[in-house]
PDB file of C-alpha atoms and ligand atoms in Angstrom:
ATOM      1  CA  UNK A  25      -1.659 -18.274   9.761  1.00  0.00           C
ATOM      2  CA  UNK A  26      -1.558 -14.848   8.905  1.00  0.00           C
ATOM      3  CA  UNK A  27       2.086 -13.174   8.516  1.00  0.00           C
ATOM      4  CA  UNK A  28       3.156 -10.103   6.896  1.00  0.00           C
ATOM      5  CA  UNK A  29       7.128  -9.536   6.579  1.00  0.00           C
ATOM      6  CA  UNK A  30       8.195  -6.151   6.111  1.00  0.00           C
ATOM      7  CA  UNK A  31       5.051  -5.092   3.995  1.00  0.00           C
ATOM      8  CA  UNK A  32       5.450  -1.648   2.898  1.00  0.00           C
ATOM      9  CA  UNK A  33       2.820  -0.254   0.734  1.00  0.00           C
ATOM     10  CA  UNK A  34       3.005   2.882  -1.616  1.00  0.00           C
ATOM     11  CA  UNK A  35       0.003   3.999  -3.836  1.00  0.00           C
ATOM     12  CA  UNK A  36       1.749   7.361  -4.937  1.00  0.00           C
ATOM     13  CA  UNK A  37       5.622   8.186  -5.145  1.00  0.00           C
ATOM     14  CA  UNK A  38       7.225   9.741  -1.865  1.00  0.00           C
ATOM     15  CA  UNK A  39       3.201   8.511   0.262  1.00  0.00           C
ATOM     16  CA  UNK A  40       3.654   4.768   2.333  1.00  0.00           C
ATOM     17  CA  UNK A  41       0.068   3.737   3.555  1.00  0.00           C
ATOM     18  CA  UNK A  42       2.114   1.041   5.041  1.00  0.00           C
ATOM     19  CA  UNK A  43       6.086   1.113   6.502  1.00  0.00           C
ATOM     20  CA  UNK A  44       7.467  -1.664   7.239  1.00  0.00           C
ATOM     21  CA  UNK A  45       4.556  -4.056   9.261  1.00  0.00           C
ATOM     22  CA  UNK A  46       5.662  -7.045  10.171  1.00  0.00           C
ATOM     23  CA  UNK A  47       2.683  -8.852  11.715  1.00  0.00           C
ATOM     24  CA  UNK A  48       1.921 -13.094  13.106  1.00  0.00           C
ATOM     25  CA  UNK A  49      -1.220 -13.656  13.896  1.00  0.00           C
ATOM     26  CA  UNK A  50      -2.034 -17.123  14.853  1.00  0.00           C
ATOM     27  CA  UNK A  51      -5.275 -19.435  13.949  1.00  0.00           C
ATOM     28  CA  UNK A  52      -8.418 -18.134  15.978  1.00  0.00           C
ATOM     29  CA  UNK A  53      -7.099 -14.857  17.473  1.00  0.00           C
ATOM     30  CA  UNK A  54      -9.817 -11.695  17.007  1.00  0.00           C
ATOM     31  CA  UNK A  55      -7.981  -8.956  15.980  1.00  0.00           C
ATOM     32  CA  UNK A  56      -8.714  -5.442  16.556  1.00  0.00           C
ATOM     33  CA  UNK A  57      -6.998  -3.108  13.809  1.00  0.00           C
ATOM     34  CA  UNK A  58      -7.621   0.880  14.926  1.00  0.00           C
ATOM     35  CA  UNK A  59      -5.738   4.117  14.188  1.00  0.00           C
ATOM     36  CA  UNK A  60      -6.779   7.188  12.951  1.00  0.00           C
ATOM     37  CA  UNK A  61      -8.640   7.446   9.576  1.00  0.00           C
ATOM     38  CA  UNK A  62      -5.761   7.634   6.770  1.00  0.00           C
ATOM     39  CA  UNK A  63      -2.766   4.894   9.119  1.00  0.00           C
ATOM     40  CA  UNK A  64      -3.604   2.037   6.492  1.00  0.00           C
ATOM     41  CA  UNK A  65      -5.962   0.086   8.410  1.00  0.00           C
ATOM     42  CA  UNK A  66      -8.119  -1.021   4.938  1.00  0.00           C
ATOM     43  CA  UNK A  67      -5.013  -0.918   3.255  1.00  0.00           C
ATOM     44  CA  UNK A  68      -3.831  -3.871   5.759  1.00  0.00           C
ATOM     45  CA  UNK A  69      -6.585  -5.977   5.551  1.00  0.00           C
ATOM     46  CA  UNK A  70      -6.449  -5.543   1.303  1.00  0.00           C
ATOM     47  CA  UNK A  71      -2.784  -6.810   1.607  1.00  0.00           C
ATOM     48  CA  UNK A  72      -3.571  -9.508   3.606  1.00  0.00           C
ATOM     49  CA  UNK A  73      -5.500 -11.321   0.602  1.00  0.00           C
ATOM     50  CA  UNK A  74      -3.387  -9.528  -2.159  1.00  0.00           C
ATOM     51  CA  UNK A  75      -6.278  -7.261  -3.042  1.00  0.00           C
ATOM     52  CA  UNK A  76      -3.339  -4.333  -2.329  1.00  0.00           C
ATOM     53  CA  UNK A  77       0.153  -5.798  -3.669  1.00  0.00           C
ATOM     54  CA  UNK A  78       2.873  -5.275  -1.428  1.00  0.00           C
ATOM     55  CA  UNK A  79       5.544  -2.848  -2.702  1.00  0.00           C
ATOM     56  CA  UNK A  80       7.868  -4.404  -0.767  1.00  0.00           C
ATOM     57  CA  UNK A  81       8.150  -7.433   1.679  1.00  0.00           C
ATOM     58  CA  UNK A  82       5.966 -10.700   1.555  1.00  0.00           C
ATOM     59  CA  UNK A  83       2.740 -11.843   3.180  1.00  0.00           C
ATOM     60  CA  UNK A  84       2.192 -15.521   3.853  1.00  0.00           C
ATOM     61  CA  UNK A  85      -1.372 -16.958   4.078  1.00  0.00           C
ATOM     62  CA  UNK A  86      -1.660 -20.458   6.173  1.00  0.00           C
ATOM     63  CA  UNK A  87       2.227 -20.858   5.190  1.00  0.00           C
ATOM     64  CA  UNK A  88       1.941 -19.564   1.348  1.00  0.00           C
ATOM     65  CA  UNK A  89       3.454 -16.510   0.197  1.00  0.00           C
ATOM     66  CA  UNK A  90       0.818 -15.152  -1.513  1.00  0.00           C
ATOM     67  CA  UNK A  91       2.741 -13.075  -4.032  1.00  0.00           C
ATOM     68  CA  UNK A  92       3.867 -15.900  -5.487  1.00  0.00           C
ATOM     69  CA  UNK A  93       0.675 -18.267  -6.250  1.00  0.00           C
ATOM     70  CA  UNK A  94      -0.523 -18.569  -9.738  1.00  0.00           C
ATOM     71  CA  UNK A  95      -4.072 -17.512 -10.157  1.00  0.00           C
ATOM     72  CA  UNK A  96      -5.606 -20.884  -9.547  1.00  0.00           C
ATOM     73  CA  UNK A  97      -3.841 -21.439  -5.826  1.00  0.00           C
ATOM     74  CA  UNK A  98      -4.627 -17.925  -4.733  1.00  0.00           C
ATOM     75  CA  UNK A  99      -8.489 -18.393  -5.434  1.00  0.00           C
ATOM     76  CA  UNK A 100      -8.144 -21.265  -3.324  1.00  0.00           C
ATOM     77  CA  UNK A 101      -6.345 -19.648  -0.897  1.00  0.00           C
ATOM     78  CA  UNK A 102      -9.085 -16.303  -1.004  1.00  0.00           C
ATOM     79  CA  UNK A 103     -12.413 -18.705  -1.065  1.00  0.00           C
ATOM     80  CA  UNK A 104     -10.926 -19.286   2.552  1.00  0.00           C
ATOM     81  CA  UNK A 105     -11.301 -15.827   3.465  1.00  0.00           C
ATOM     82  CA  UNK A 106     -14.382 -14.164   4.038  1.00  0.00           C
ATOM     83  CA  UNK A 107     -14.483 -10.495   3.439  1.00  0.00           C
ATOM     84  CA  UNK A 108     -16.896  -8.278   5.765  1.00  0.00           C
ATOM     85  CA  UNK A 109     -17.683  -4.462   4.736  1.00  0.00           C
ATOM     86  CA  UNK A 110     -19.105  -1.193   6.280  1.00  0.00           C
ATOM     87  CA  UNK A 111     -21.400  -0.949   3.448  1.00  0.00           C
ATOM     88  CA  UNK A 112     -21.974  -4.889   4.149  1.00  0.00           C
ATOM     89  CA  UNK A 113     -22.131  -5.438  -0.283  1.00  0.00           C
ATOM     90  CA  UNK A 114     -24.937  -7.330  -1.009  1.00  0.00           C
ATOM     91  CA  UNK A 115     -26.980  -7.602  -4.386  1.00  0.00           C
ATOM     92  CA  UNK A 116     -29.831  -5.171  -4.045  1.00  0.00           C
ATOM     93  CA  UNK A 117     -32.431  -7.309  -5.788  1.00  0.00           C
ATOM     94  CA  UNK A 118     -31.494 -10.893  -4.718  1.00  0.00           C
ATOM     95  CA  UNK A 119     -33.352 -12.498  -1.138  1.00  0.00           C
ATOM     96  CA  UNK A 120     -31.225 -12.814   1.697  1.00  0.00           C
ATOM     97  CA  UNK A 121     -30.976 -16.756   0.577  1.00  0.00           C
ATOM     98  CA  UNK A 122     -29.423 -15.930  -2.646  1.00  0.00           C
ATOM     99  CA  UNK A 123     -26.760 -13.119  -1.213  1.00  0.00           C
ATOM    100  CA  UNK A 124     -25.118 -15.817   1.282  1.00  0.00           C
ATOM    101  CA  UNK A 125     -25.138 -18.461  -1.196  1.00  0.00           C
ATOM    102  CA  UNK A 126     -23.430 -16.181  -3.064  1.00  0.00           C
ATOM    103  CA  UNK A 127     -20.617 -17.893  -0.044  1.00  0.00           C
ATOM    104  CA  UNK A 128     -20.584 -21.040  -2.459  1.00  0.00           C
ATOM    105  CA  UNK A 129     -18.886 -18.720  -5.464  1.00  0.00           C
ATOM    106  CA  UNK A 130     -15.596 -18.990  -5.359  1.00  0.00           C
ATOM    107  CA  UNK A 131     -16.024 -23.382  -4.923  1.00  0.00           C
ATOM    108  CA  UNK A 132     -18.477 -22.769  -8.005  1.00  0.00           C
ATOM    109  CA  UNK A 133     -17.854 -23.643 -11.683  1.00  0.00           C
ATOM    110  CA  UNK A 134     -18.427 -20.183 -13.499  1.00  0.00           C
ATOM    111  CA  UNK A 135     -20.636 -21.601 -15.653  1.00  0.00           C
ATOM    112  CA  UNK A 136     -22.783 -23.083 -13.328  1.00  0.00           C
ATOM    113  CA  UNK A 137     -22.337 -20.159 -10.648  1.00  0.00           C
ATOM    114  CA  UNK A 138     -23.941 -17.972 -13.899  1.00  0.00           C
ATOM    115  CA  UNK A 139     -26.833 -20.783 -13.902  1.00  0.00           C
ATOM    116  CA  UNK A 140     -27.052 -20.320 -10.698  1.00  0.00           C
ATOM    117  CA  UNK A 141     -26.667 -24.351 -10.289  1.00  0.00           C
ATOM    118  CA  UNK A 142     -25.635 -24.805  -6.590  1.00  0.00           C
ATOM    119  CA  UNK A 143     -25.681 -28.543  -4.924  1.00  0.00           C
ATOM    120  CA  UNK A 144     -27.996 -29.364  -2.762  1.00  0.00           C
ATOM    121  CA  UNK A 145     -24.953 -29.129   0.993  1.00  0.00           C
ATOM    122  CA  UNK A 146     -24.134 -25.563  -0.837  1.00  0.00           C
ATOM    123  CA  UNK A 147     -28.918 -25.138  -0.421  1.00  0.00           C
ATOM    124  CA  UNK A 148     -28.571 -26.590   3.038  1.00  0.00           C
ATOM    125  CA  UNK A 149     -25.006 -24.857   4.377  1.00  0.00           C
ATOM    126  CA  UNK A 150     -26.565 -21.414   2.711  1.00  0.00           C
ATOM    127  CA  UNK A 151     -29.813 -22.406   5.272  1.00  0.00           C
ATOM    128  CA  UNK A 152     -28.061 -23.063   8.124  1.00  0.00           C
ATOM    129  CA  UNK A 153     -25.864 -20.004   7.835  1.00  0.00           C
ATOM    130  CA  UNK A 154     -29.440 -18.051   7.719  1.00  0.00           C
ATOM    131  CA  UNK A 155     -30.405 -19.742  10.954  1.00  0.00           C
ATOM    132  CA  UNK A 156     -26.981 -19.101  12.488  1.00  0.00           C
ATOM    133  CA  UNK A 157     -27.806 -15.474  12.565  1.00  0.00           C
ATOM    134  CA  UNK A 158     -30.984 -15.571  13.623  1.00  0.00           C
ATOM    135  CA  UNK A 159     -32.609 -14.504  10.168  1.00  0.00           C
ATOM    136  CA  UNK A 160     -35.052 -17.593   9.538  1.00  0.00           C
ATOM    137  CA  UNK A 161     -37.826 -15.369   9.055  1.00  0.00           C
ATOM    138  CA  UNK A 162     -36.037 -13.415   6.112  1.00  0.00           C
ATOM    139  CA  UNK A 163     -35.125 -15.620   4.706  1.00  0.00           C
ATOM    140  CA  UNK A 164     -37.200 -15.217   1.005  1.00  0.00           C
ATOM    141  CA  UNK A 165     -36.919 -11.393   1.906  1.00  0.00           C
ATOM    142  CA  UNK A 166     -34.935  -9.050  -0.571  1.00  0.00           C
ATOM    143  CA  UNK A 167     -32.225  -7.325   1.010  1.00  0.00           C
ATOM    144  CA  UNK A 168     -32.734  -4.157   0.305  1.00  0.00           C
ATOM    145  CA  UNK A 169     -35.684  -4.310   2.775  1.00  0.00           C
ATOM    146  CA  UNK A 170     -34.101  -5.259   5.808  1.00  0.00           C
ATOM    147  CA  UNK A 171     -32.363  -2.823   8.960  1.00  0.00           C
ATOM    148  CA  UNK A 172     -28.315  -2.121   8.519  1.00  0.00           C
ATOM    149  CA  UNK A 173     -28.015  -4.664  11.284  1.00  0.00           C
ATOM    150  CA  UNK A 174     -29.967  -7.654   9.521  1.00  0.00           C
ATOM    151  CA  UNK A 175     -27.972  -6.945   6.444  1.00  0.00           C
ATOM    152  CA  UNK A 176     -24.289  -7.059   8.309  1.00  0.00           C
ATOM    153  CA  UNK A 177     -25.586 -10.349   9.607  1.00  0.00           C
ATOM    154  CA  UNK A 178     -26.635 -11.852   5.830  1.00  0.00           C
ATOM    155  CA  UNK A 179     -22.572 -10.170   5.348  1.00  0.00           C
ATOM    156  CA  UNK A 180     -22.027 -12.458   7.629  1.00  0.00           C
ATOM    157  CA  UNK A 181     -23.245 -15.574   7.020  1.00  0.00           C
ATOM    158  CA  UNK A 182     -22.205 -15.936   3.861  1.00  0.00           C
ATOM    159  CA  UNK A 183     -18.826 -15.347   4.736  1.00  0.00           C
ATOM    160  CA  UNK A 184     -19.672 -18.466   6.963  1.00  0.00           C
ATOM    161  CA  UNK A 185     -20.600 -20.152   4.107  1.00  0.00           C
ATOM    162  CA  UNK A 186     -17.866 -20.265   2.446  1.00  0.00           C
ATOM    163  CA  UNK A 187     -16.444 -22.192   5.655  1.00  0.00           C
ATOM    164  CA  UNK A 188     -13.837 -19.650   6.222  1.00  0.00           C
ATOM    165  CA  UNK A 189      -9.997 -20.107   8.429  1.00  0.00           C
ATOM    166  CA  UNK A 190     -10.012 -16.504   8.073  1.00  0.00           C
ATOM    167  CA  UNK A 191     -12.482 -13.114   8.437  1.00  0.00           C
ATOM    168  CA  UNK A 192     -11.936  -9.794   7.280  1.00  0.00           C
ATOM    169  CA  UNK A 193     -14.311  -7.126   8.430  1.00  0.00           C
ATOM    170  CA  UNK A 194     -13.146  -3.604   7.565  1.00  0.00           C
ATOM    171  CA  UNK A 195     -15.517  -0.780   9.643  1.00  0.00           C
ATOM    172  CA  UNK A 196     -18.079  -3.428   9.528  1.00  0.00           C
ATOM    173  CA  UNK A 197     -19.844  -1.986  12.476  1.00  0.00           C
ATOM    174  CA  UNK A 198     -19.470   1.712  11.559  1.00  0.00           C
ATOM    175  CA  UNK A 199     -23.003   2.484  10.142  1.00  0.00           C
ATOM    176  CA  UNK A 200     -25.077   1.072  13.273  1.00  0.00           C
ATOM    177  CA  UNK A 201     -26.005   2.277  16.444  1.00  0.00           C
ATOM    178  CA  UNK A 202     -24.036   0.990  19.244  1.00  0.00           C
ATOM    179  CA  UNK A 203     -26.904  -1.730  20.138  1.00  0.00           C
ATOM    180  CA  UNK A 204     -26.886  -3.120  16.812  1.00  0.00           C
ATOM    181  CA  UNK A 205     -22.749  -3.066  16.449  1.00  0.00           C
ATOM    182  CA  UNK A 206     -22.447  -4.844  19.690  1.00  0.00           C
ATOM    183  CA  UNK A 207     -24.671  -7.957  18.664  1.00  0.00           C
ATOM    184  CA  UNK A 208     -22.618  -7.855  15.176  1.00  0.00           C
ATOM    185  CA  UNK A 209     -19.608  -8.007  17.357  1.00  0.00           C
ATOM    186  CA  UNK A 210     -21.721 -10.674  19.480  1.00  0.00           C
ATOM    187  CA  UNK A 211     -22.018 -12.496  16.287  1.00  0.00           C
ATOM    188  CA  UNK A 212     -18.466 -12.823  14.803  1.00  0.00           C
ATOM    189  CA  UNK A 213     -17.264 -13.343  18.531  1.00  0.00           C
ATOM    190  CA  UNK A 214     -19.686 -16.231  18.318  1.00  0.00           C
ATOM    191  CA  UNK A 215     -17.890 -17.422  15.347  1.00  0.00           C
ATOM    192  CA  UNK A 216     -14.322 -16.499  16.433  1.00  0.00           C
ATOM    193  CA  UNK A 217     -14.494 -19.428  19.258  1.00  0.00           C
ATOM    194  CA  UNK A 218     -16.471 -21.306  18.005  1.00  0.00           C
ATOM    195  CA  UNK A 219     -15.198 -21.958  14.601  1.00  0.00           C
ATOM    196  CA  UNK A 220     -11.838 -20.978  15.582  1.00  0.00           C
ATOM    197  CA  UNK A 221     -12.035 -18.386  12.642  1.00  0.00           C
ATOM    198  CA  UNK A 222      -9.809 -15.649  12.625  1.00  0.00           C
ATOM    199  CA  UNK A 223     -10.758 -12.028  12.717  1.00  0.00           C
ATOM    200  CA  UNK A 224      -9.154  -9.351  12.070  1.00  0.00           C
ATOM    201  CA  UNK A 225     -11.047  -6.635  11.609  1.00  0.00           C
ATOM    202  CA  UNK A 226     -10.904  -3.017  11.345  1.00  0.00           C
ATOM    203  CA  UNK A 227     -13.108  -0.481  14.542  1.00  0.00           C
ATOM    204  CA  UNK A 228     -12.561   3.354  14.582  1.00  0.00           C
ATOM    205  CA  UNK A 229     -14.816   2.693  18.136  1.00  0.00           C
ATOM    206  CA  UNK A 230     -11.417   1.937  20.632  1.00  0.00           C
ATOM    207  CA  UNK A 231     -14.461   0.972  23.462  1.00  0.00           C
ATOM    208  CA  UNK A 232     -15.061  -1.591  20.595  1.00  0.00           C
ATOM    209  CA  UNK A 233     -11.940  -3.487  20.226  1.00  0.00           C
ATOM    210  CA  UNK A 234     -11.516  -3.209  24.276  1.00  0.00           C
ATOM    211  CA  UNK A 235     -14.531  -5.236  24.698  1.00  0.00           C
ATOM    212  CA  UNK A 236     -14.301  -7.586  21.946  1.00  0.00           C
ATOM    213  CA  UNK A 237     -10.838  -7.721  20.914  1.00  0.00           C
ATOM    214  CA  UNK A 238      -8.143 -10.773  21.988  1.00  0.00           C
ATOM    215  CA  UNK A 239      -5.433  -8.670  20.321  1.00  0.00           C
ATOM    216  CA  UNK A 240      -5.046  -4.992  19.834  1.00  0.00           C
ATOM    217  CA  UNK A 241      -2.776  -3.602  16.530  1.00  0.00           C
ATOM    218  CA  UNK A 242      -2.544   0.343  16.539  1.00  0.00           C
ATOM    219  CA  UNK A 243      -1.271   2.077  13.175  1.00  0.00           C
ATOM    220  CA  UNK A 244      -0.166   5.640  13.027  1.00  0.00           C
ATOM    221  CA  UNK A 245       0.999   6.517   9.887  1.00  0.00           C
ATOM    222  CA  UNK A 246       1.213   3.517   8.353  1.00  0.00           C
ATOM    223  CA  UNK A 247       3.502   1.963  10.916  1.00  0.00           C
ATOM    224  CA  UNK A 248       2.284  -0.720  13.828  1.00  0.00           C
ATOM    225  CA  UNK A 249       2.484   1.710  17.410  1.00  0.00           C
ATOM    226  CA  UNK A 250       0.818  -0.861  19.044  1.00  0.00           C
ATOM    227  CA  UNK A 251       0.841  -5.003  19.836  1.00  0.00           C
ATOM    228  CA  UNK A 252      -0.625  -5.890  22.670  1.00  0.00           C
ATOM    229  CA  UNK A 253      -4.034  -7.769  24.954  1.00  0.00           C
ATOM    230  CA  UNK A 254      -6.725  -4.513  24.785  1.00  0.00           C
ATOM    231  CA  UNK A 255      -6.185  -4.243  28.587  1.00  0.00           C
ATOM    232  CA  UNK A 256      -2.236  -2.482  27.688  1.00  0.00           C
ATOM    233  CA  UNK A 257      -4.170   0.211  26.008  1.00  0.00           C
ATOM    234  CA  UNK A 258      -3.192   3.149  28.251  1.00  0.00           C
ATOM    235  CA  UNK A 259      -3.750   6.474  28.263  1.00  0.00           C
ATOM    236  CA  UNK A 260      -0.755   6.695  27.492  1.00  0.00           C
ATOM    237  CA  UNK A 261      -0.735   4.122  24.284  1.00  0.00           C
ATOM    238  CA  UNK A 262      -3.749   5.650  23.593  1.00  0.00           C
ATOM    239  CA  UNK A 263      -2.172   8.947  22.520  1.00  0.00           C
ATOM    240  CA  UNK A 264       0.391   7.702  20.856  1.00  0.00           C
ATOM    241  CA  UNK A 265      -2.060   6.159  18.498  1.00  0.00           C
ATOM    242  CA  UNK A 266      -4.351   8.917  18.352  1.00  0.00           C
ATOM    243  CA  UNK A 267      -3.013  12.379  19.195  1.00  0.00           C
TER     244      UNK A 267
HETATM  245  N1  ATP B  22      -6.574   3.304  -3.874  1.00  0.00           N
HETATM  246  C1  ATP B  22      -5.508   4.839  -3.286  1.00  0.00           C
HETATM  247  N2  ATP B  22      -4.407   5.065  -4.003  1.00  0.00           N
HETATM  248  C2  ATP B  22      -4.236   6.199  -3.933  1.00  0.00           C
HETATM  249  N3  ATP B  22      -3.803   6.475  -2.112  1.00  0.00           N
HETATM  250  C3  ATP B  22      -4.494   5.879  -1.052  1.00  0.00           C
HETATM  251  C4  ATP B  22      -5.498   4.581  -2.128  1.00  0.00           C
HETATM  252  N4  ATP B  22      -6.391   4.125  -0.809  1.00  0.00           N
HETATM  253  C5  ATP B  22      -5.865   3.861   0.230  1.00  0.00           C
HETATM  254  N5  ATP B  22      -4.917   5.193   0.029  1.00  0.00           N
HETATM  255  C6  ATP B  22      -3.640   6.455   0.776  1.00  0.00           C
HETATM  256  O1  ATP B  22      -3.247   5.329   2.002  1.00  0.00           O
HETATM  257  C7  ATP B  22      -3.187   5.675   3.399  1.00  0.00           C
HETATM  258  C8  ATP B  22      -3.921   4.829   4.106  1.00  0.00           C
HETATM  259  O2  ATP B  22      -5.069   4.411   3.167  1.00  0.00           O
HETATM  260  P1  ATP B  22      -6.260   3.713   4.350  1.00  0.00           P
HETATM  261  O3  ATP B  22      -7.613   3.343   3.278  1.00  0.00           O
HETATM  262  O4  ATP B  22      -5.832   1.967   4.353  1.00  0.00           O
HETATM  263  O5  ATP B  22      -6.320   3.906   5.779  1.00  0.00           O
HETATM  264  P2  ATP B  22      -7.565   3.972   6.806  1.00  0.00           P
HETATM  265  O6  ATP B  22      -6.563   3.947   8.096  1.00  0.00           O
HETATM  266  O7  ATP B  22      -8.233   2.441   6.459  1.00  0.00           O
HETATM  267  O8  ATP B  22      -8.482   5.106   6.729  1.00  0.00           O
HETATM  268  P3  ATP B  22     -10.150   5.211   7.647  1.00  0.00           P
HETATM  269  O9  ATP B  22     -10.060   5.162   8.585  1.00  0.00           O
HETATM  270  O10 ATP B  22     -10.369   6.544   6.910  1.00  0.00           O
HETATM  271  O11 ATP B  22     -11.202   3.889   5.936  1.00  0.00           O
HETATM  272  C9  ATP B  22      -3.976   7.121   3.406  1.00  0.00           C
HETATM  273  O12 ATP B  22      -3.279   8.345   2.977  1.00  0.00           O
HETATM  274  C10 ATP B  22      -4.186   7.130   1.073  1.00  0.00           C
HETATM  275  O13 ATP B  22      -5.267   8.523   1.507  1.00  0.00           O
END
């Protein structure tokens, strides 16, 4: 489903953010990427959808080598990858409904999207996904009036509206208190299990990674130093990743 073959990323000469990373992630996995600040977690996620091109190595998504794709084909691959960010990335002045509807953007003709012309099935899907994240009563409220946890549920609903095969989430719960963070993680796990969506999530909090992920990848200075089940995260391994 997602394969990185000897991927390195350099932002500047003599500074590699990722160093020879090879990973293979199968459909339906729930993978947490952990590591210190600056270890390369965001770079790894951005490399998967080609927002950051690798300077060496290859990335494959659903069997397609993404560096070789035409613009049109890359857009198609990206349409199937939902993105969730720490700062939600919502349009503040839009309602919950209109933010979630934006998940259909990649499938909509540019002119139609400018004119706000989405199909009846897009509207239906949007409504269904808002209900699935428990925001029925907020459907037509502006998102800037919502709490952080509610905003993150809107961005999950928007990602779902893409009908994604993969969700990439970059520190999705770092701004939230622990109870709210867990409720957001519960939603991610629910959709991972129910719809077999592959979830790859960067997490600061190792306890959340242990609790929710089926696999943990530990990065240190751009290298993979751990790749196993969370049950294998011994003190020695934590030391390897963090100290
Ligand atoms: N756009 C950029 N230009 C130059 N250097 C960058 C850029 N983005 C990241 N880096 C550098 O690449 C390295 C990895 O950064 P990255 O953001 O991937 O780490 P991270 O593990 O996600 O960190 P954090 O947990 O703080 O978000 C760091 O040394 C960082 O300074």
